[in-house]
Every structure is written in structure tokens, then in C-alpha cells.
CSV table of C-alpha atoms in Angstrom, one decimal:
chain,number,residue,atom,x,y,z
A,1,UNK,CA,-3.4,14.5,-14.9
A,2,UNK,CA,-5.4,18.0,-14.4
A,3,UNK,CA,-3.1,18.2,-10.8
A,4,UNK,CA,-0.2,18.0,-13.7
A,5,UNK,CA,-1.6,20.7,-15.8
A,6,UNK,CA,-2.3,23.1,-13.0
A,7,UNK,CA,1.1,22.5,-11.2
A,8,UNK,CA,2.5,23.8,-14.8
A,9,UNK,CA,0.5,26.3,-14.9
A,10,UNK,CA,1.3,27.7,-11.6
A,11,UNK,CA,5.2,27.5,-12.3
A,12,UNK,CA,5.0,29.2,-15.9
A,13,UNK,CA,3.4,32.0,-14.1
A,14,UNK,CA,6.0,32.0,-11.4
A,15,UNK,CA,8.7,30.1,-12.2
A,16,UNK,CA,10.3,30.7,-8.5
A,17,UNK,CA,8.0,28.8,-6.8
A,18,UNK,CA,9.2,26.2,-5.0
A,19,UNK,CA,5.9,24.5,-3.9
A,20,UNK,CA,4.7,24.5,-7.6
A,21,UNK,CA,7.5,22.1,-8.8
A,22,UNK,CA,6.9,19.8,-5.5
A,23,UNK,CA,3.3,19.9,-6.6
A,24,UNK,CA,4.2,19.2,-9.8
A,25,UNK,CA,6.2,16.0,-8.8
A,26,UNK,CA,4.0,14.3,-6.5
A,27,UNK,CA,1.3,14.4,-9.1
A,28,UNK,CA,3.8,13.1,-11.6
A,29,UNK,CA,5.0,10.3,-8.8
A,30,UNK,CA,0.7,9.3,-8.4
A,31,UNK,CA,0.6,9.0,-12.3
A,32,UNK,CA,3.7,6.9,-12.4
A,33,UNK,CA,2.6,4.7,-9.4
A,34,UNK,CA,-0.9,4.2,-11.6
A,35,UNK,CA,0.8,3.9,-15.4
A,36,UNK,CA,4.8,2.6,-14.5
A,37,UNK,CA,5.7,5.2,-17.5
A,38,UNK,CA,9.1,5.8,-17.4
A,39,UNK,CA,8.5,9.6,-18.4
A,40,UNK,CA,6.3,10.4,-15.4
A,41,UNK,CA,9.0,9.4,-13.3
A,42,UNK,CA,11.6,11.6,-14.9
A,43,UNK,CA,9.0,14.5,-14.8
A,44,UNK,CA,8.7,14.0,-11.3
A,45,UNK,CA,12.3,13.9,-10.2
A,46,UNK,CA,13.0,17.0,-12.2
A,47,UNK,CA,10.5,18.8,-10.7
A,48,UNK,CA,11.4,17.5,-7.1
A,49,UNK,CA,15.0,18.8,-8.1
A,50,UNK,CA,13.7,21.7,-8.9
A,51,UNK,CA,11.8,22.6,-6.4
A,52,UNK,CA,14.8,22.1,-3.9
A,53,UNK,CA,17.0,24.5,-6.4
A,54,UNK,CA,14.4,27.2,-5.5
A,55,UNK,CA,14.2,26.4,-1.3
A,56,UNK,CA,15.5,24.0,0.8
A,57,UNK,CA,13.7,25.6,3.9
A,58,UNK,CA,10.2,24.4,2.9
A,59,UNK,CA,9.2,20.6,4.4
A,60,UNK,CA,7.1,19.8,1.6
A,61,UNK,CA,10.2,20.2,-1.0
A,62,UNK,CA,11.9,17.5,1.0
A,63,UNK,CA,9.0,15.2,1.5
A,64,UNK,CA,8.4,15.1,-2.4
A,65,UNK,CA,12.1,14.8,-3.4
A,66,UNK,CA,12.4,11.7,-1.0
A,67,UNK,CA,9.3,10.1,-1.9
A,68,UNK,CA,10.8,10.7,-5.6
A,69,UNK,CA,14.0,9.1,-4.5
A,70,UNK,CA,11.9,6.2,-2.7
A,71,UNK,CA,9.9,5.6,-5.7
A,72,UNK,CA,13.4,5.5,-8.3
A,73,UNK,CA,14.9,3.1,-5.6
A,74,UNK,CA,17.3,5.6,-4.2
A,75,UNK,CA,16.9,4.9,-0.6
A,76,UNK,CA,20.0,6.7,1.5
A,77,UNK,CA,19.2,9.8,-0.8
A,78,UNK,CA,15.9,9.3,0.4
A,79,UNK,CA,16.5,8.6,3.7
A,80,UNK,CA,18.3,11.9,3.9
A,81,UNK,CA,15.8,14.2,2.8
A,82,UNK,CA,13.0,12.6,4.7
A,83,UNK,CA,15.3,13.5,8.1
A,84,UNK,CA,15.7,17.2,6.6
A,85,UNK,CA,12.0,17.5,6.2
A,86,UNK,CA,11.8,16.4,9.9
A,87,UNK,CA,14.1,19.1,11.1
A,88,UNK,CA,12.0,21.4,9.1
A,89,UNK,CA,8.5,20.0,10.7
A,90,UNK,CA,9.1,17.3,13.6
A,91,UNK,CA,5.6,16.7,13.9
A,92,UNK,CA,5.1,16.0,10.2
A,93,UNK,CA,3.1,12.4,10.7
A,94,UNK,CA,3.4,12.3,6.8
A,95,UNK,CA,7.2,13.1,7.1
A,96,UNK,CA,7.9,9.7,9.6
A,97,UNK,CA,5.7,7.4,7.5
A,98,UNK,CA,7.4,7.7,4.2
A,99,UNK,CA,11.0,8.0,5.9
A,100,UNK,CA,9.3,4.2,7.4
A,101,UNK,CA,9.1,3.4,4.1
A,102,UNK,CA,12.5,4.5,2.9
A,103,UNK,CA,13.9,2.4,5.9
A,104,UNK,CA,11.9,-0.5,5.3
A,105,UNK,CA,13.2,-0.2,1.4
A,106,UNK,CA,16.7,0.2,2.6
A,107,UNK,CA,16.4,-3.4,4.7
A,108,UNK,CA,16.5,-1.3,7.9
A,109,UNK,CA,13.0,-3.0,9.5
A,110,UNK,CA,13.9,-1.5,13.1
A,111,UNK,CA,14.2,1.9,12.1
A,112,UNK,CA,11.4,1.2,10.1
A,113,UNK,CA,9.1,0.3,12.6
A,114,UNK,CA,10.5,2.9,14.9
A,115,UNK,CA,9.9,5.5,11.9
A,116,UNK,CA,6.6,4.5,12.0
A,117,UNK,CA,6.2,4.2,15.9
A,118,UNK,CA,6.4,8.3,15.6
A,119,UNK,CA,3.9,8.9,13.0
A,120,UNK,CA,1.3,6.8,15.3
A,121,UNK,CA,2.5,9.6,18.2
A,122,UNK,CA,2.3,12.2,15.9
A,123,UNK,CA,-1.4,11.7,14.4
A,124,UNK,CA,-2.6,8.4,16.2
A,125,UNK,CA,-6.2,9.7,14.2
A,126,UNK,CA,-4.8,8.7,10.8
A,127,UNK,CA,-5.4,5.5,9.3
A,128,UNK,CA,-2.6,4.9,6.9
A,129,UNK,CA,-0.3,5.4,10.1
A,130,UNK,CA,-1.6,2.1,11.9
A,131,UNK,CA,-1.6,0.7,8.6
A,132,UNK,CA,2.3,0.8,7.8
A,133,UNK,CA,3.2,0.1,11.3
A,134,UNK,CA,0.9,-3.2,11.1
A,135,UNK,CA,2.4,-4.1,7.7
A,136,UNK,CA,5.8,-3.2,9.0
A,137,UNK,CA,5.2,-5.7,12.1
A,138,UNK,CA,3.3,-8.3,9.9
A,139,UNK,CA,6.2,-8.6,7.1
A,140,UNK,CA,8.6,-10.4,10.1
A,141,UNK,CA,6.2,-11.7,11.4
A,142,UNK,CA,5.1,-10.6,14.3
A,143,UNK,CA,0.9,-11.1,13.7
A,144,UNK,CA,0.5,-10.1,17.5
A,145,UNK,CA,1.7,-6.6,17.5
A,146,UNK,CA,0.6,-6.3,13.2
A,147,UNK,CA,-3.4,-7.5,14.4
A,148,UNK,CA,-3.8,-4.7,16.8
A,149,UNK,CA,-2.7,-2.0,14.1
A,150,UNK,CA,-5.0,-3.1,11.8
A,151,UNK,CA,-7.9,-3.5,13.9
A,152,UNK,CA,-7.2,0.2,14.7
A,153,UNK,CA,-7.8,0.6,10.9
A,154,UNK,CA,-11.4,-0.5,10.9
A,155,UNK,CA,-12.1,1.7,13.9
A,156,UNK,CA,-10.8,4.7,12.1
A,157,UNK,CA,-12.0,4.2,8.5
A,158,UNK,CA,-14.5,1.5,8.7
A,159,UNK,CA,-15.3,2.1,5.0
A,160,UNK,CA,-12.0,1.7,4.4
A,161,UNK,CA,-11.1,-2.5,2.8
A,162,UNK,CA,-7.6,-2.4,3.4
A,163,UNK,CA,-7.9,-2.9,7.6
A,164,UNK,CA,-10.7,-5.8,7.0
A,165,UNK,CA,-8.1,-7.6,4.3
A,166,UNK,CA,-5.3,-7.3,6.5
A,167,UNK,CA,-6.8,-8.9,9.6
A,168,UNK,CA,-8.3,-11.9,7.3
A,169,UNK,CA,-4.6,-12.6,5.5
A,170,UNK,CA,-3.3,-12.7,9.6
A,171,UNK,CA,-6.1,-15.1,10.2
A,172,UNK,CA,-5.6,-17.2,7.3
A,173,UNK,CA,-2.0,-17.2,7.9
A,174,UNK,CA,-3.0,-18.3,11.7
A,175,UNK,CA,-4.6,-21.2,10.5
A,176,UNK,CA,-8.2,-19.4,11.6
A,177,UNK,CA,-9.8,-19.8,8.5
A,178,UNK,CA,-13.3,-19.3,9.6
A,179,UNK,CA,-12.8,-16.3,11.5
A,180,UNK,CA,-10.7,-14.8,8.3
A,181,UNK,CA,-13.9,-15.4,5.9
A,182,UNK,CA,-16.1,-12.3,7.7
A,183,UNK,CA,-13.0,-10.2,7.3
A,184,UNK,CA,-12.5,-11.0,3.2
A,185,UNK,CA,-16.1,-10.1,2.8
A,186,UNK,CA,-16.3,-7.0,5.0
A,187,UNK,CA,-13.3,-6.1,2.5
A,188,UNK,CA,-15.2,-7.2,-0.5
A,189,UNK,CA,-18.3,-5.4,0.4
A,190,UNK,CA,-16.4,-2.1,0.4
A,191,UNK,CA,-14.0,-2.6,-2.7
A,192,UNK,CA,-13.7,-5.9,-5.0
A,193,UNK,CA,-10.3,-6.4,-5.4
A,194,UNK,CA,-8.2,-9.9,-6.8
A,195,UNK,CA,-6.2,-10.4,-4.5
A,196,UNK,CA,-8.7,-10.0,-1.7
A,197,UNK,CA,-11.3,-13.0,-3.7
A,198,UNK,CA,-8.2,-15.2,-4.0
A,199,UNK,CA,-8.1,-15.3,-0.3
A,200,UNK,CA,-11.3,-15.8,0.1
A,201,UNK,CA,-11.3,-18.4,-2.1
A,202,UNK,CA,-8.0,-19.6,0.0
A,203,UNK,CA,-9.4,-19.6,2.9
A,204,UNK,CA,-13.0,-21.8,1.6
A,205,UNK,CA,-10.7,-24.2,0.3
A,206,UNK,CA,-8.6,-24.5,3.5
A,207,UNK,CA,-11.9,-25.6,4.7
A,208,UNK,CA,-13.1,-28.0,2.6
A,209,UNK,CA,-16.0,-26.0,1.1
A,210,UNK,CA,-14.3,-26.3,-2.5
A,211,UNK,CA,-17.9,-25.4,-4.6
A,212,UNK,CA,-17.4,-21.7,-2.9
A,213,UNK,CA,-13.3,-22.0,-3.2
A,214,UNK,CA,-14.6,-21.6,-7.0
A,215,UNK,CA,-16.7,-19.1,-7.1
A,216,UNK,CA,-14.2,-17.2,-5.7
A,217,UNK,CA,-11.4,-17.9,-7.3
A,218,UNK,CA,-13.2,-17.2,-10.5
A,219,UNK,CA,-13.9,-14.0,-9.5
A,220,UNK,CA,-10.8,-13.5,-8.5
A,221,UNK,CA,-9.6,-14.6,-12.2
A,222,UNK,CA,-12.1,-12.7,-14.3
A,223,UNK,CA,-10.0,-9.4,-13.0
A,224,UNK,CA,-6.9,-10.6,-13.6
A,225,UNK,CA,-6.5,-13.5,-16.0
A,226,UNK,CA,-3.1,-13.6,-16.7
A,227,UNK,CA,-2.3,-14.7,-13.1
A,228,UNK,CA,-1.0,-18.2,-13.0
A,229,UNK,CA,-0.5,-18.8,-9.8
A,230,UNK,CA,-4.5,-18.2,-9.4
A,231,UNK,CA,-5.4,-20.3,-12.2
A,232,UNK,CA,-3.5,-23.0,-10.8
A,233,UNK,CA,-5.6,-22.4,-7.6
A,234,UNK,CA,-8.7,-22.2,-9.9
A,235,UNK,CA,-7.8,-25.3,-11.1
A,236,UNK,CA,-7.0,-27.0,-8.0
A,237,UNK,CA,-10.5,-26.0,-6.9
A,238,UNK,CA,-12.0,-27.6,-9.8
A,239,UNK,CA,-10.5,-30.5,-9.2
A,240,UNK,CA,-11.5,-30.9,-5.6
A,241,UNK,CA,-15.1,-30.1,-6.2
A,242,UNK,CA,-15.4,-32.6,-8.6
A,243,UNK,CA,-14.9,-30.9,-12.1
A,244,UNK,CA,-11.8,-32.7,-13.7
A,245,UNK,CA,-12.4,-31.0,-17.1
A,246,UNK,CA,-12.8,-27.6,-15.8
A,247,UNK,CA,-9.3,-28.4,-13.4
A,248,UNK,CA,-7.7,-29.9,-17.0
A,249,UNK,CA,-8.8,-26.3,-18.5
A,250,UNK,CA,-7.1,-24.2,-16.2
């Protein structure tokens, strides 16, 4: 919100520049991601418009207007101003990954993954790079060529969760439910997170050890309650650990 307030103050004082207004939008595109508020996402997208109005010769006004367009589910536009803000900068690692993620939006998974293929070349020291190219390769399915990518995660930003999660959901989904546990808690240790516990809890259950499948699944519950799905897995839990009332509660 202060990145908001600043952006606006820069383009009151000069209301011809471009980079304010792209500024301006991809703060308003963060606040949307956080809040889903409709009006952030109009502030955005009028200051993305905006800011190409003023110059269509600066990368960054692309890169914000299609990650605007990405975000209000307007792939092809996006698409299109991704590739301009590649002609403008066609080492822009930034540039490849989000037109990955317009392609990816748009059903286009090879062009995707080839998308993200160049952002790897282009800045193979970035972690979010690896990152989208593993989750591009893990969403068909292809765990062999998704594990690598994320391993390459924890090398780069080892006190980063997200690599440590991804390798224990292709574990779990592998059937290796042992070797996913390490991976949850290496994840957990950095950043509790739902999602990450109910795997966990998954992955204890999977295994018989139902008394911890609880414990985690509770946790996993007390931050967000008003999932039913994970209730019902609570409740299975219960169940199979012996505690019919508890299982009857959830």
C-alpha cells in the first residue's frame, strides 16, 4: 500500500511518466493478489493502460500490462505484450516466466514449458525460474523432469519452503511416503503453511502412523477451518487412531 502511495505521488508530479503508472500497477496487481478487491484490479489495469499511452518503447510497460492482463484472465492480450516486452529486452528472465504463465493460462503447456525453458537460460541463478518450469513439468505429469527443477530450488534458496514442499508432494504422489516426510518438515521449519501440514499429515497416514496423521492435520485445520476436505481428512484420522467421537465431530 505505501508502493501505492508513492507510485501516485511520483505520477502527480509528472504525470508523463511512463514507469510511474507501471509502478503503480504492479503494486495495485500484489494488493489484489493478497485482498481479491475488485478495485485494486481496475487501479491496476488503468494504470498499466496508462503507462503504455505514455511509451510503448519501455519493457517494463509491457511486462506490467501483461501481467495485468494475465491476472484479469485476458491471456492472448497477454500473451502479446509479454512477446513485445521480449523484443524490447530478449534477455528479460522476468519477461519469459510470466509469458510461461500466460501460455500455461491460455492451455498452451508446450509453449509454456518452452517459455520457461528460456528464462532458466536466461538467469539459471534465479529460483522462481526452476520453480515454474518444475510446476510446469509436474502439472502433466512428468515428476522426472518436475524433481530436478525443484531440487535446483533448494540449492539456490535453501531458506526458501516452496522447493522442499514441492519435492515432498512428488514423493507422496510417487507413493515414497517416507522419503516425502523430511521434505514437509524442511518446508515447515522455514514457513508453516496448511497446505504443507495437510500433506504431512497425508503422507503419516499413508503410513499407518494415524496418532501423528492428527497432529497434523489439526494443525493444518487450526489455519484454515473452513476447509472441508481437511476436516474430512481430520476426521478420517480420528477415526483410524481410535477416536470415534472426535472422527463423529469433524
Amino acid at each position: 500500500k505505501q508502493s501505492v502511495v508513492l507510485f501516485e505521488h511520483r505520477a502527480e508530479k509528472d504525470s508523463n511518466f511512463a514507469l510511474a503508472y507501471a509502478g503503480l500497477a504492479d503494486a495495485s496487481r500484489r494488493l489484489y493478489g493478497e485482498t481479491k478487491d475488485s478495485i485494486w484490479a481496475q487501479k491496476a489495469n488503468l494504470a498499466a493502460e496508462q503507462a503504455e499511452r505514455l511509451s510503448s518503447t519501455i519493457p517494463e510497460v509491457h511486462l506490467s500490462l501483461g501481467s495485468v492482463y494475465s491476472m484479469t484472465g485476458k491471456n492472448v492480450q497477454a500473451i502479446a505484450e509479454l512477446k513485445r516486452a521480449l523484443e524490447l529486452a530478449p534477455n528479460s528472465d522476468e519477461a519469459y516466466r510470466l509469458l510461461g504463465d500466460a501460455y500455461r493460462a491460455n492451455g498452451q503447456s508446450e509453449e509454456g514449458i518452452a517459455a520457461y525453458q528460456k528464462a532458466v537460460s536466461s538467469n539459471p541463478y534465479f529460483w522462481m525460474n526452476h520453480n515454474e518450469l518444475g510446476q510446469a513439468y509436474f502439472d502433466r505429469g512428468d515428476w522426472a523432469k518436475a524433481l530436478p527443477e525443484f531440487e535446483k530450488v533448494t540449492e539456490i534458496a535453501s531458506d526458501n519452503p516452496r522447493g522442499y514442499e514441492n519435492i515432498g508432494t512428488i514423493y507422496l504422489r510417487q507413493g515414497k511416503w517416507s522419503e516425502s516426510i523430511p521434505q514437509f518438515q524442511k518446508a515447515l521449519a522455514i514457513a508453516p503453511d496448511s497446505e504443507t501440514y495437510s500433506n504431512l499429515g497425508t503422507s503419516y497416514f499413508l503410513l499407518k502412523r494415524y496418532d501423528e496423521s492428527v497432529k497434523m492435520y489439526q494443525k493444518a485445520a487450526e489455519m484454515t477451518p473452513n476447509d472441508e476436505q481437511l476436516l474430512g481428512n481430520l476426521g478420517d484420522a480420528y477415526r483410524w487412531s481410535g477416536h470415534s467421537e472426535q472422527a463423529s465431530a469433524n
